[in-house]
Coordinates of C-alpha atoms in Angstrom, one line a residue:
M1 CA -108.6 95.7 84.5
N2 CA -105.0 96.0 85.7
L3 CA -105.5 92.8 87.8
V4 CA -106.5 90.9 84.7
E5 CA -103.5 92.1 82.7
N6 CA -101.1 91.3 85.6
L7 CA -102.3 87.6 85.9
E8 CA -99.4 85.2 85.8
Y9 CA -99.9 82.1 83.6
N10 CA -98.0 78.8 84.2
T11 CA -97.0 78.8 80.5
E12 CA -95.1 82.0 81.3
R13 CA -93.4 80.7 84.4
P14 CA -90.2 78.7 84.6
K15 CA -90.6 75.0 83.9
L16 CA -90.9 73.0 87.2
I17 CA -87.9 70.4 87.5
I18 CA -90.0 68.0 89.7
P19 CA -93.6 69.1 89.3
E20 CA -94.8 66.7 92.0
Y21 CA -93.5 69.1 94.6
G22 CA -95.2 72.2 93.2
R23 CA -94.1 75.7 92.5
H24 CA -93.7 76.8 96.1
F25 CA -91.1 74.1 96.8
Q26 CA -89.2 75.3 93.7
K27 CA -89.3 78.9 95.0
M28 CA -87.9 77.7 98.3
V29 CA -85.1 75.9 96.6
D30 CA -84.3 79.0 94.4
H31 CA -84.3 81.1 97.5
A32 CA -81.8 78.7 99.3
I33 CA -79.5 79.1 96.4
T34 CA -79.3 82.8 96.9
I35 CA -78.3 82.7 100.5
E36 CA -74.8 83.8 100.9
D37 CA -74.3 82.7 104.6
D38 CA -73.2 79.0 104.6
A39 CA -74.8 78.2 108.1
E40 CA -78.1 79.8 107.1
R41 CA -78.1 78.2 103.7
N42 CA -77.6 74.7 105.4
R43 CA -80.3 75.5 107.9
V44 CA -82.8 76.3 105.1
A45 CA -81.9 73.2 103.1
Q46 CA -82.5 71.0 106.2
A47 CA -85.9 72.8 106.6
I48 CA -86.8 72.1 102.9
I49 CA -85.9 68.5 103.4
S50 CA -88.0 68.2 106.5
V51 CA -91.0 69.6 104.6
M52 CA -90.4 67.3 101.7
G53 CA -90.4 64.4 104.2
N54 CA -93.6 65.6 105.7
I55 CA -95.4 65.0 102.5
Q56 CA -94.7 61.3 102.9
P57 CA -94.4 60.8 106.6
H58 CA -94.6 57.0 106.4
L59 CA -91.3 57.0 104.4
R60 CA -89.3 60.0 105.9
D61 CA -87.4 57.9 108.5
V62 CA -86.2 55.4 105.9
P63 CA -82.4 56.0 105.2
D64 CA -82.8 55.3 101.5
F65 CA -85.7 57.6 101.3
Q66 CA -83.7 60.4 103.0
H67 CA -81.0 59.9 100.4
K68 CA -83.6 60.3 97.7
L69 CA -84.9 63.5 99.2
W70 CA -81.4 65.0 99.1
D71 CA -80.9 63.8 95.5
Q72 CA -84.2 65.5 94.6
L73 CA -83.2 68.7 96.3
F74 CA -80.0 69.0 94.3
I75 CA -81.9 68.1 91.1
M76 CA -84.4 70.9 91.9
S77 CA -81.6 73.4 92.4
D78 CA -79.9 72.3 89.1
F79 CA -77.0 71.2 91.3
K80 CA -76.3 74.9 92.2
L81 CA -77.1 74.5 95.8
N82 CA -73.9 74.4 97.9
V83 CA -74.8 72.7 101.2
D84 CA -73.5 69.9 103.4
S85 CA -75.3 66.7 102.4
P86 CA -75.2 63.7 104.7
F87 CA -75.2 61.4 101.6
P88 CA -72.9 61.4 98.6
I89 CA -74.0 63.9 96.0
T90 CA -75.1 62.4 92.7
S91 CA -73.5 64.3 89.9
K92 CA -75.5 65.8 87.1
E93 CA -73.6 63.7 84.5
T94 CA -74.5 60.5 86.3
L95 CA -78.2 61.3 86.3
Q96 CA -78.1 62.3 82.6
K97 CA -76.1 59.3 81.5
R98 CA -78.2 56.9 79.3
P99 CA -78.7 53.4 80.8
D100 CA -77.1 50.5 79.1
P101 CA -79.6 48.8 76.6
L102 CA -81.4 45.7 77.9
E103 CA -80.5 42.4 76.3
Y104 CA -83.8 40.9 75.3
P105 CA -83.9 37.2 74.5
Q106 CA -83.9 36.6 70.8
N107 CA -85.6 33.3 70.3
F108 CA -86.9 32.3 66.9
P109 CA -88.3 28.8 67.4
K110 CA -89.2 26.7 64.3
Y111 CA -92.6 25.8 65.8
R112 CA -93.7 29.0 67.4
F113 CA -97.0 27.6 68.4
Y114 CA -95.3 25.6 71.1
G115 CA -93.7 28.6 72.8
N116 CA -90.3 29.0 74.2
N117 CA -90.8 27.2 77.4
I118 CA -91.2 23.9 75.6
K119 CA -87.7 24.3 74.1
R120 CA -86.4 25.0 77.7
M121 CA -88.2 22.0 79.1
I122 CA -86.6 19.8 76.2
D123 CA -83.2 21.2 77.0
V124 CA -83.7 20.2 80.7
A125 CA -84.9 16.7 79.8
V126 CA -82.1 15.7 77.5
K127 CA -79.7 16.5 80.5
W128 CA -81.4 14.0 82.8
E129 CA -80.1 10.6 83.2
K130 CA -82.2 8.0 81.3
G131 CA -84.8 6.3 83.5
D132 CA -88.4 6.5 84.6
M133 CA -88.2 10.2 85.6
R134 CA -86.9 11.3 82.3
D135 CA -89.4 9.0 80.4
G136 CA -92.2 10.7 82.4
L137 CA -90.8 14.1 81.7
E138 CA -90.5 13.4 78.0
Y139 CA -94.1 12.0 77.8
A140 CA -95.4 15.1 79.7
I141 CA -93.6 17.3 77.2
A142 CA -95.0 15.6 74.2
N143 CA -98.6 15.8 75.7
H144 CA -98.2 19.5 76.3
M145 CA -97.0 20.0 72.8
K146 CA -100.0 18.2 71.5
K147 CA -102.2 20.5 73.5
C148 CA -100.5 23.6 72.3
Y149 CA -100.7 22.3 68.7
L150 CA -104.5 21.8 69.1
N151 CA -105.0 25.3 70.6
W152 CA -103.3 27.1 67.6
N153 CA -103.7 24.9 64.7
K154 CA -106.7 22.5 64.2
D155 CA -109.0 20.0 66.0
T156 CA -106.9 16.9 65.4
V157 CA -103.3 15.9 65.0
D158 CA -101.5 12.7 64.5
D159 CA -99.2 11.7 67.4
K160 CA -96.5 11.0 64.7
A161 CA -96.4 14.7 64.0
I162 CA -95.8 15.6 67.6
F163 CA -93.1 12.9 67.9
K164 CA -91.4 14.2 64.8
H165 CA -91.4 17.8 66.1
L166 CA -90.0 16.6 69.5
Y167 CA -87.3 14.7 67.7
E168 CA -86.3 17.8 65.8
L169 CA -86.4 20.2 68.8
S170 CA -84.4 17.8 70.9
D171 CA -81.7 17.4 68.1
G172 CA -82.6 13.7 67.8
Q173 CA -82.1 13.0 71.6
I174 CA -85.8 12.3 72.3
D175 CA -87.5 9.7 70.0
L176 CA -90.9 8.6 71.3
A177 CA -92.0 7.2 68.0
K178 CA -89.7 4.1 68.3
D179 CA -91.0 3.5 71.8
G180 CA -94.5 3.1 70.5
E181 CA -96.0 5.7 72.9
N182 CA -99.6 6.9 72.6
L183 CA -100.4 10.4 73.7
T184 CA -103.7 11.6 75.2
E185 CA -106.6 11.6 72.8
S186 CA -107.2 14.9 71.0
G187 CA -110.8 14.8 72.0
Q188 CA -109.8 15.0 75.7
F189 CA -107.9 18.2 75.1
L190 CA -110.7 19.6 73.1
K191 CA -113.3 18.7 75.8
N192 CA -111.2 20.4 78.5
R193 CA -110.9 23.4 76.2
V194 CA -114.6 23.7 75.7
A195 CA -115.3 23.2 79.4
K196 CA -113.0 26.2 80.2
T197 CA -114.6 28.5 77.5
P198 CA -116.8 31.2 79.3
R199 CA -120.5 31.0 78.6
T200 CA -121.8 33.5 76.1
S201 CA -124.4 36.1 77.0
S202 CA -126.9 34.6 74.5
G203 CA -128.8 32.9 77.3
K204 CA -129.2 36.3 79.1
K205 CA -130.3 37.9 75.8
T206 CA -133.0 35.3 75.4
Q207 CA -134.2 35.8 78.9
R208 CA -134.4 39.5 78.4
N209 CA -136.3 39.0 75.2
Q210 CA -138.7 36.9 77.1
N211 CA -139.3 39.4 79.9
R212 CA -139.6 42.3 77.5
G213 CA -143.3 41.7 76.9
K214 CA -144.1 41.2 80.7
K215 CA -145.8 43.9 82.5
R216 CA -144.0 45.6 85.4
Y217 CA -145.7 46.9 88.5

């Protein structure tokens, strides 16, 4: 009965700073903090680092990894461990400092179904010198726009609508309508889309239904 009453639950123990190393590592670090002799305290710290490295032997000889181990040792000691580190000691304030917010691109295209890459391609095309290469790129962009339009809108679209959108997105610098260009037929894009559509399991269901009545031996 006394053994049951003296059981120690994790909820009653101090919170582990780095749970991956377990409670025994934390106890070793806590013991190292209490050692008064500098030489002995440094020796124990080196021993702890060695054991931490043994957990991941394929990385323990990497200089950056050694630095990481020493950082973790000071973190587990709540920066109370006074030992000689072979690396600069990262301060507690530096670790607790909040990182700068990331600057996410804010793009609000007028025609979202074309995607942001189309606008980037158009911006590149208008910087090219006029000639066959630019004409080919403009035609490829228009065809890709038509494909995107059919994927997200409907089964047919007039080339004039694509030319109008391309004219707007390029700020009037690309005008394929006046050149009398004809884009790939909508049916070709739709045929390719159907060909890439994965087959349904209806055929398998039909086969299972046909085999359901057969005797099995």
